[in-house]
């Protein structure tokens, strides 16, 4: 392999799916897909070996995988993933939102999990190659999009605890609408009791499946208590808010300033988080990244100095938060309705993503 030449979509060999959905079936499947439940006709793949590096790039029919039962990923969770979206603009073109941000984060996550790096051009090439064949799966209606899920995993059959000598890169895609059932609505947040998402020096900053597996039980407790998502506090003091099960969190103060937990190595550095900060600062707003004690947040909600809370992420976009709940309190934020600034940020972000506003930050990448 010529390691100096950038990888392009042309490096992906195409095997078409003979059973690809017909246009009417595809339209039907895309009508109101639950998040991550409908998959397109193809997936992109590449294989890495210790001796040969990356190669065997292909786009092939979407199908079950064949994995050795001893594969490292199945035993020791040597795995990282990403999430980004492709949007259909009114002019028929397809655009990606800040894909280089996801590529960079995947490289950082991979390093933490001792997986081989996927270069930015390799990452983008795989997305372009998949969209070249599955482009009709980018939805056109409302605020829907095609969610792209790249995945890296150790596939070598080896029960010894060491980095896999064989790694598979996979890219799959799902047409999606709103992440939360019931569309864009204010959600309720449960404060995790006795569980933490990440400790210092752990894998909290990496987008690796284990972080999400560990969130499932606290997330179930959230649901058992009538909430939509769980909020984790820091593991050292159980005092400062960090992030939700799968998204970052912001608070809006009555004086118009916006605060969000600073990234300390235990919080995922969200591409949407970063975009929200940039958008608000460009509007002249003060955005402060700092430690936020749960008790201060609670008292701020109670005395009216905190007027809005929202969650954000690729999947969640910007989602208003109505309530903060634990066994000992139930704080309703302002009147519980979607906050004005929250919906403004959501609008400003989605206007750029869907081409309704000028892309003044240079965030959108045209793929077709
Ligand atoms: C995303 O927002 O892309 C996520 O990865 C969150 C969740 C769906 C795991």
Tab-separated table of C-alpha atoms and ligand atoms in Angstrom:
chain	number	residue	atom	x	y	z
A	1	UNK	CA	0.000	0.000	0.000
A	2	UNK	CA	1.242	3.487	-0.883
A	3	UNK	CA	0.939	5.166	2.495
A	4	UNK	CA	1.633	8.635	1.101
A	5	UNK	CA	-1.342	8.791	-1.312
A	6	UNK	CA	-4.567	10.004	0.294
A	7	UNK	CA	-7.339	7.436	0.293
A	8	UNK	CA	-10.385	8.376	-1.814
A	9	UNK	CA	-13.833	6.917	-2.381
A	10	UNK	CA	-12.463	5.343	-5.570
A	11	UNK	CA	-10.358	3.032	-3.397
A	12	UNK	CA	-13.546	1.300	-2.234
A	13	UNK	CA	-14.537	-1.650	-4.442
A	14	UNK	CA	-18.297	-1.813	-4.898
A	15	UNK	CA	-20.366	-4.966	-4.651
A	16	UNK	CA	-23.962	-3.938	-5.189
A	17	UNK	CA	-26.744	-5.364	-3.090
A	18	UNK	CA	-28.889	-7.466	-5.441
A	19	UNK	CA	-31.724	-7.219	-2.903
A	20	UNK	CA	-31.570	-3.456	-2.413
A	21	UNK	CA	-34.911	-1.949	-1.383
A	22	UNK	CA	-37.141	-0.765	-4.216
A	23	UNK	CA	-37.825	2.993	-4.296
A	24	UNK	CA	-41.348	2.571	-2.784
A	25	UNK	CA	-40.026	0.247	-0.039
A	26	UNK	CA	-37.234	2.685	0.744
A	27	UNK	CA	-39.660	5.607	0.967
A	28	UNK	CA	-41.900	3.581	3.276
A	29	UNK	CA	-38.966	2.602	5.506
A	30	UNK	CA	-37.925	6.269	5.725
A	31	UNK	CA	-41.354	7.613	6.646
A	32	UNK	CA	-40.961	7.689	10.431
A	33	UNK	CA	-37.943	5.598	11.398
A	34	UNK	CA	-37.279	5.031	15.115
A	35	UNK	CA	-33.687	6.073	15.830
A	36	UNK	CA	-31.197	3.504	14.528
A	37	UNK	CA	-33.762	0.878	13.539
A	38	UNK	CA	-33.709	1.202	9.747
A	39	UNK	CA	-30.472	0.504	7.861
A	40	UNK	CA	-29.564	1.300	4.272
A	41	UNK	CA	-28.691	-1.284	1.603
A	42	UNK	CA	-24.906	-1.202	1.899
A	43	UNK	CA	-22.041	-0.789	4.356
A	44	UNK	CA	-18.458	0.331	3.817
A	45	UNK	CA	-15.608	-1.733	5.242
A	46	UNK	CA	-11.849	-1.775	5.472
A	47	UNK	CA	-9.530	-4.201	7.195
A	48	UNK	CA	-6.308	-3.475	9.084
A	49	UNK	CA	-3.623	-5.981	9.877
A	50	UNK	CA	-0.483	-5.498	11.908
A	51	UNK	CA	1.656	-6.495	8.934
A	52	UNK	CA	-0.160	-4.695	6.121
A	53	UNK	CA	-1.942	-1.700	7.654
A	54	UNK	CA	-5.267	-0.636	6.098
A	55	UNK	CA	-6.536	-2.330	2.953
A	56	UNK	CA	-9.372	-4.385	1.448
A	57	UNK	CA	-11.659	-1.353	1.236
A	58	UNK	CA	-15.069	-2.253	-0.051
A	59	UNK	CA	-18.711	-1.244	-0.098
A	60	UNK	CA	-20.837	-4.345	0.102
A	61	UNK	CA	-24.441	-5.412	0.735
A	62	UNK	CA	-25.583	-4.672	4.291
A	63	UNK	CA	-25.603	-8.063	6.012
A	64	UNK	CA	-24.786	-9.911	9.219
A	65	UNK	CA	-21.094	-10.175	10.025
A	66	UNK	CA	-19.041	-13.303	10.322
A	67	UNK	CA	-16.863	-12.998	13.443
A	68	UNK	CA	-14.636	-15.515	15.185
A	69	UNK	CA	-16.107	-16.187	18.666
A	70	UNK	CA	-12.667	-15.356	20.077
A	71	UNK	CA	-12.639	-11.875	18.499
A	72	UNK	CA	-11.122	-9.292	20.861
A	73	UNK	CA	-14.136	-7.002	20.593
A	74	UNK	CA	-16.465	-9.678	21.948
A	75	UNK	CA	-14.361	-10.273	25.060
A	76	UNK	CA	-12.551	-7.086	25.930
A	77	UNK	CA	-14.658	-4.461	24.123
A	78	UNK	CA	-11.783	-3.156	22.044
A	79	UNK	CA	-14.063	-0.890	20.056
A	80	UNK	CA	-14.753	2.771	19.246
A	81	UNK	CA	-17.480	4.435	17.195
A	82	UNK	CA	-18.690	7.761	15.862
A	83	UNK	CA	-21.945	9.443	14.869
A	84	UNK	CA	-22.394	12.080	12.176
A	85	UNK	CA	-25.176	13.083	9.819
A	86	UNK	CA	-25.746	13.723	6.113
A	87	UNK	CA	-28.427	16.279	5.209
A	88	UNK	CA	-30.415	16.770	2.022
A	89	UNK	CA	-30.604	20.396	0.982
A	90	UNK	CA	-33.465	21.927	-0.999
A	91	UNK	CA	-31.212	22.060	-4.101
A	92	UNK	CA	-30.928	18.254	-3.950
A	93	UNK	CA	-27.305	18.239	-2.774
A	94	UNK	CA	-26.070	16.166	0.174
A	95	UNK	CA	-23.912	17.738	2.883
A	96	UNK	CA	-22.065	16.468	5.928
A	97	UNK	CA	-21.815	18.454	9.160
A	98	UNK	CA	-18.234	18.882	10.389
A	99	UNK	CA	-17.100	15.356	9.425
A	100	UNK	CA	-13.470	16.264	10.100
A	101	UNK	CA	-14.440	16.782	13.764
A	102	UNK	CA	-15.737	13.220	13.944
A	103	UNK	CA	-12.671	11.934	12.110
A	104	UNK	CA	-10.369	13.631	14.607
A	105	UNK	CA	-12.340	12.342	17.575
A	106	UNK	CA	-12.364	8.814	16.167
A	107	UNK	CA	-8.585	8.954	15.831
A	108	UNK	CA	-8.295	10.115	19.452
A	109	UNK	CA	-10.728	7.447	20.681
A	110	UNK	CA	-8.852	4.800	18.686
A	111	UNK	CA	-5.557	5.802	20.290
A	112	UNK	CA	-7.085	5.437	23.775
A	113	UNK	CA	-8.375	1.940	22.952
A	114	UNK	CA	-5.096	0.877	21.275
A	115	UNK	CA	-6.783	0.626	17.900
A	116	UNK	CA	-4.995	1.732	14.723
A	117	UNK	CA	-5.665	5.298	13.570
A	118	UNK	CA	-8.103	5.928	10.734
A	119	UNK	CA	-6.860	8.992	8.865
A	120	UNK	CA	-9.176	11.882	8.069
A	121	UNK	CA	-9.061	11.129	4.335
A	122	UNK	CA	-9.769	7.431	4.993
A	123	UNK	CA	-12.752	8.370	7.158
A	124	UNK	CA	-14.174	10.812	4.590
A	125	UNK	CA	-13.516	8.434	1.707
A	126	UNK	CA	-15.595	5.725	3.374
A	127	UNK	CA	-18.491	8.137	3.904
A	128	UNK	CA	-18.337	9.336	0.298
A	129	UNK	CA	-18.130	5.767	-1.008
A	130	UNK	CA	-21.193	4.698	0.983
A	131	UNK	CA	-23.191	7.781	0.052
A	132	UNK	CA	-22.325	7.281	-3.625
A	133	UNK	CA	-24.362	4.068	-3.591
A	134	UNK	CA	-26.879	4.757	-0.780
A	135	UNK	CA	-27.402	8.485	-1.429
A	136	UNK	CA	-31.123	7.977	-2.052
A	137	UNK	CA	-31.431	7.051	1.614
A	138	UNK	CA	-30.761	10.624	2.723
A	139	UNK	CA	-34.309	11.654	3.708
A	140	UNK	CA	-35.944	14.727	2.250
A	141	UNK	CA	-38.828	15.320	4.664
A	142	UNK	CA	-38.790	17.692	7.646
A	143	UNK	CA	-35.820	17.627	9.957
A	144	UNK	CA	-34.679	14.146	9.132
A	145	UNK	CA	-31.198	13.102	8.058
A	146	UNK	CA	-29.025	10.083	7.378
A	147	UNK	CA	-27.169	9.113	10.563
A	148	UNK	CA	-23.758	7.651	9.757
A	149	UNK	CA	-22.217	5.249	12.241
A	150	UNK	CA	-18.519	4.410	11.756
A	151	UNK	CA	-17.171	1.627	13.956
A	152	UNK	CA	-13.691	0.239	14.632
A	153	UNK	CA	-13.251	-3.107	16.370
A	154	UNK	CA	-10.606	-5.674	17.179
A	155	UNK	CA	-11.443	-8.863	15.297
A	156	UNK	CA	-8.417	-11.068	15.922
A	157	UNK	CA	-9.215	-14.373	17.608
A	158	UNK	CA	-7.138	-13.935	20.731
A	159	UNK	CA	-8.146	-14.352	24.355
A	160	UNK	CA	-4.911	-12.812	25.595
A	161	UNK	CA	-5.479	-9.289	26.852
A	162	UNK	CA	-3.539	-7.269	24.275
A	163	UNK	CA	-4.394	-5.073	21.290
A	164	UNK	CA	-5.855	-6.990	18.371
A	165	UNK	CA	-3.563	-7.582	15.390
A	166	UNK	CA	-6.566	-7.449	13.104
A	167	UNK	CA	-9.110	-4.637	13.062
A	168	UNK	CA	-12.250	-4.023	11.063
A	169	UNK	CA	-13.595	-0.603	10.125
A	170	UNK	CA	-17.304	-0.571	9.364
A	171	UNK	CA	-19.580	2.252	8.277
A	172	UNK	CA	-23.339	1.832	8.344
A	173	UNK	CA	-26.144	4.347	7.876
A	174	UNK	CA	-29.667	4.855	9.217
A	175	UNK	CA	-32.288	7.387	8.098
A	176	UNK	CA	-33.424	9.149	11.284
A	177	UNK	CA	-35.811	11.768	12.616
A	178	UNK	CA	-35.908	13.027	16.222
A	179	UNK	CA	-33.872	10.982	18.742
A	180	UNK	CA	-36.491	11.038	21.494
A	181	UNK	CA	-39.831	9.373	20.851
A	182	UNK	CA	-42.504	12.035	20.498
A	183	UNK	CA	-40.279	14.439	18.516
A	184	UNK	CA	-38.604	17.595	19.791
A	185	UNK	CA	-40.079	18.125	23.262
A	186	UNK	CA	-38.753	19.063	26.691
A	187	UNK	CA	-37.304	15.962	28.353
A	188	UNK	CA	-36.869	14.973	31.994
A	189	UNK	CA	-33.472	14.132	33.441
A	190	UNK	CA	-32.706	11.731	36.280
A	191	UNK	CA	-29.569	12.360	38.343
A	192	UNK	CA	-27.629	9.075	38.556
A	193	UNK	CA	-27.619	7.616	42.069
A	194	UNK	CA	-24.397	5.853	43.014
A	195	UNK	CA	-23.254	5.394	39.418
A	196	UNK	CA	-20.615	7.302	37.509
A	197	UNK	CA	-19.892	7.365	33.841
A	198	UNK	CA	-16.153	7.892	33.913
A	199	UNK	CA	-13.226	8.423	36.253
A	200	UNK	CA	-10.059	10.425	35.753
A	201	UNK	CA	-7.659	8.581	33.480
A	202	UNK	CA	-10.420	6.271	32.289
A	203	UNK	CA	-12.100	6.162	28.901
A	204	UNK	CA	-14.727	8.894	29.434
A	205	UNK	CA	-13.350	11.087	26.690
A	206	UNK	CA	-13.320	8.256	24.158
A	207	UNK	CA	-16.394	7.278	22.193
A	208	UNK	CA	-16.267	3.633	23.087
A	209	UNK	CA	-19.158	1.253	23.550
A	210	UNK	CA	-18.278	0.376	27.135
A	211	UNK	CA	-19.132	3.896	28.292
A	212	UNK	CA	-22.611	3.410	26.872
A	213	UNK	CA	-23.025	-0.135	28.195
A	214	UNK	CA	-22.269	1.219	31.666
A	215	UNK	CA	-24.947	3.876	31.247
A	216	UNK	CA	-27.718	1.382	30.538
A	217	UNK	CA	-28.533	0.469	34.143
A	218	UNK	CA	-28.642	4.083	35.387
A	219	UNK	CA	-30.610	4.918	32.219
A	220	UNK	CA	-33.096	2.188	33.140
A	221	UNK	CA	-33.434	3.761	36.587
A	222	UNK	CA	-34.106	7.076	34.874
A	223	UNK	CA	-36.890	5.488	32.869
A	224	UNK	CA	-38.272	3.669	35.907
A	225	UNK	CA	-38.587	7.111	37.476
A	226	UNK	CA	-40.409	8.587	34.504
A	227	UNK	CA	-37.343	10.330	33.020
A	228	UNK	CA	-35.906	10.284	29.508
A	229	UNK	CA	-32.170	10.459	30.225
A	230	UNK	CA	-29.687	10.073	33.025
A	231	UNK	CA	-27.263	12.794	34.169
A	232	UNK	CA	-23.901	11.700	35.578
A	233	UNK	CA	-21.952	13.532	38.267
A	234	UNK	CA	-18.157	13.440	38.550
A	235	UNK	CA	-16.721	10.259	40.066
A	236	UNK	CA	-14.249	11.998	42.412
A	237	UNK	CA	-16.681	14.093	44.466
A	238	UNK	CA	-20.122	13.109	43.169
A	239	UNK	CA	-20.782	16.818	43.038
A	240	UNK	CA	-20.329	18.311	39.570
A	241	UNK	CA	-22.533	17.611	36.566
A	242	UNK	CA	-20.699	15.979	33.660
A	243	UNK	CA	-22.883	14.699	30.837
A	244	UNK	CA	-25.991	12.708	30.054
A	245	UNK	CA	-25.972	9.078	28.927
A	246	UNK	CA	-25.343	10.080	25.312
A	247	UNK	CA	-25.232	13.879	25.084
A	248	UNK	CA	-23.690	17.041	26.573
A	249	UNK	CA	-25.579	19.506	28.764
A	250	UNK	CA	-25.881	23.337	28.919
A	251	UNK	CA	-27.606	25.790	31.281
A	252	UNK	CA	-28.809	29.301	30.431
A	253	UNK	CA	-28.720	31.926	33.180
A	254	UNK	CA	-31.230	34.750	33.577
A	255	UNK	CA	-28.475	37.273	32.771
A	256	UNK	CA	-28.106	35.616	29.337
A	257	UNK	CA	-24.805	33.839	29.975
A	258	UNK	CA	-24.565	30.172	29.109
A	259	UNK	CA	-22.609	27.587	31.097
A	260	UNK	CA	-21.545	24.034	30.299
A	261	UNK	CA	-19.233	21.603	32.105
A	262	UNK	CA	-15.608	22.065	31.061
A	263	UNK	CA	-13.977	19.077	29.413
A	264	UNK	CA	-11.655	17.429	31.858
A	265	UNK	CA	-10.897	14.073	30.250
A	266	UNK	CA	-14.023	12.409	31.616
A	267	UNK	CA	-16.488	14.140	29.269
A	268	UNK	CA	-16.995	13.469	25.588
A	269	UNK	CA	-15.993	16.497	23.522
A	270	UNK	CA	-19.151	16.736	21.447
A	271	UNK	CA	-19.004	18.191	17.942
A	272	UNK	CA	-22.469	19.659	18.580
A	273	UNK	CA	-21.292	20.968	21.974
A	274	UNK	CA	-18.430	22.770	20.265
A	275	UNK	CA	-20.748	24.126	17.542
A	276	UNK	CA	-23.252	25.458	20.093
A	277	UNK	CA	-20.455	27.271	21.927
A	278	UNK	CA	-19.155	28.765	18.668
A	279	UNK	CA	-22.626	29.808	17.511
A	280	UNK	CA	-23.463	31.529	20.783
A	281	UNK	CA	-20.093	33.276	21.062
A	282	UNK	CA	-20.443	34.533	17.463
A	283	UNK	CA	-23.727	36.132	18.566
A	284	UNK	CA	-21.849	37.951	21.301
A	285	UNK	CA	-23.037	35.752	24.135
A	286	UNK	CA	-20.812	34.786	27.018
A	287	UNK	CA	-20.357	31.010	27.199
A	288	UNK	CA	-18.456	29.731	30.218
A	289	UNK	CA	-16.969	26.243	30.370
A	290	UNK	CA	-16.529	25.456	34.060
A	291	UNK	CA	-17.335	23.041	36.838
A	292	UNK	CA	-21.050	23.195	37.664
A	293	UNK	CA	-22.068	21.835	41.060
A	294	UNK	CA	-25.425	20.061	41.026
A	295	UNK	CA	-26.433	21.953	44.172
A	296	UNK	CA	-25.745	25.321	42.472
A	297	UNK	CA	-27.716	24.253	39.436
A	298	UNK	CA	-30.626	23.169	41.645
A	299	UNK	CA	-30.698	26.349	43.654
A	300	UNK	CA	-30.385	28.382	40.426
A	301	UNK	CA	-33.412	26.620	38.966
A	302	UNK	CA	-35.315	27.121	42.228
A	303	UNK	CA	-34.504	30.852	42.573
A	304	UNK	CA	-34.951	31.572	38.865
A	305	UNK	CA	-31.337	32.492	38.084
A	306	UNK	CA	-31.115	29.436	35.787
A	307	UNK	CA	-33.869	29.772	33.209
A	308	UNK	CA	-33.116	27.056	30.662
A	309	UNK	CA	-31.386	23.696	30.427
A	310	UNK	CA	-30.708	21.796	27.240
A	311	UNK	CA	-28.963	18.677	25.993
A	312	UNK	CA	-27.063	18.426	22.727
A	313	UNK	CA	-25.418	15.817	20.562
A	314	UNK	CA	-25.408	14.570	16.983
A	315	UNK	CA	-28.402	12.337	17.629
A	316	UNK	CA	-30.235	14.667	20.037
A	317	UNK	CA	-29.332	17.890	18.111
A	318	UNK	CA	-30.467	20.447	20.740
A	319	UNK	CA	-33.131	19.115	23.092
A	320	UNK	CA	-34.798	21.223	25.813
A	321	UNK	CA	-34.740	19.863	29.372
A	322	UNK	CA	-37.836	20.486	31.478
A	323	UNK	CA	-37.041	18.729	34.782
A	324	UNK	CA	-34.128	17.623	36.910
A	325	UNK	CA	-35.169	14.729	39.166
A	326	UNK	CA	-33.672	12.618	41.969
A	327	UNK	CA	-35.181	10.689	44.917
A	328	UNK	CA	-35.006	13.892	46.969
A	329	UNK	CA	-36.002	16.637	44.508
A	330	UNK	CA	-37.916	17.405	41.347
A	331	UNK	CA	-36.878	20.779	39.921
A	332	UNK	CA	-38.937	22.108	37.024
A	333	UNK	CA	-36.900	24.526	34.896
A	334	UNK	CA	-38.798	27.826	34.558
A	335	UNK	CA	-42.272	26.844	33.291
A	336	UNK	CA	-41.079	23.490	31.909
A	337	UNK	CA	-41.603	24.616	28.335
A	338	UNK	CA	-38.855	24.732	25.709
A	339	UNK	CA	-36.614	27.719	26.492
A	340	UNK	CA	-36.334	30.622	24.064
A	341	UNK	CA	-32.553	30.502	23.727
A	342	UNK	CA	-32.607	26.696	23.488
A	343	UNK	CA	-34.976	26.812	20.541
A	344	UNK	CA	-33.034	29.682	19.007
A	345	UNK	CA	-29.785	27.674	19.114
A	346	UNK	CA	-31.551	24.651	17.756
A	347	UNK	CA	-32.939	26.749	14.899
A	348	UNK	CA	-29.624	28.459	14.150
A	349	UNK	CA	-27.800	25.111	14.066
A	350	UNK	CA	-30.362	23.242	11.970
A	351	UNK	CA	-30.684	26.221	9.569
A	352	UNK	CA	-26.981	25.804	8.783
A	353	UNK	CA	-27.240	22.008	8.618
A	354	UNK	CA	-30.174	22.112	6.174
A	355	UNK	CA	-28.819	25.002	4.087
A	356	UNK	CA	-31.495	27.500	5.166
A	357	UNK	CA	-28.834	29.877	6.507
A	358	UNK	CA	-25.410	30.830	5.254
A	359	UNK	CA	-22.679	28.402	6.339
A	360	UNK	CA	-20.623	31.182	7.867
A	361	UNK	CA	-18.465	28.845	9.913
A	362	UNK	CA	-17.567	26.581	6.965
A	363	UNK	CA	-19.080	23.578	8.711
A	364	UNK	CA	-20.791	21.861	5.800
A	365	UNK	CA	-19.004	19.511	3.364
A	366	UNK	CA	-20.711	18.806	0.049
A	367	UNK	CA	-20.593	15.159	-0.998
A	368	UNK	CA	-22.970	15.191	-3.977
B	1	LIG	C1	-24.582	10.589	18.884
B	1	LIG	O1	-25.177	11.616	19.227
B	1	LIG	O2	-24.126	10.430	17.735
B	1	LIG	C2	-24.367	9.522	19.826
B	1	LIG	O3	-23.460	8.777	19.628
B	1	LIG	C3	-25.285	9.413	20.967
B	1	LIG	C4	-25.991	8.096	21.085
B	1	LIG	C5	-26.914	7.800	19.973
B	1	LIG	C6	-25.068	6.989	21.410
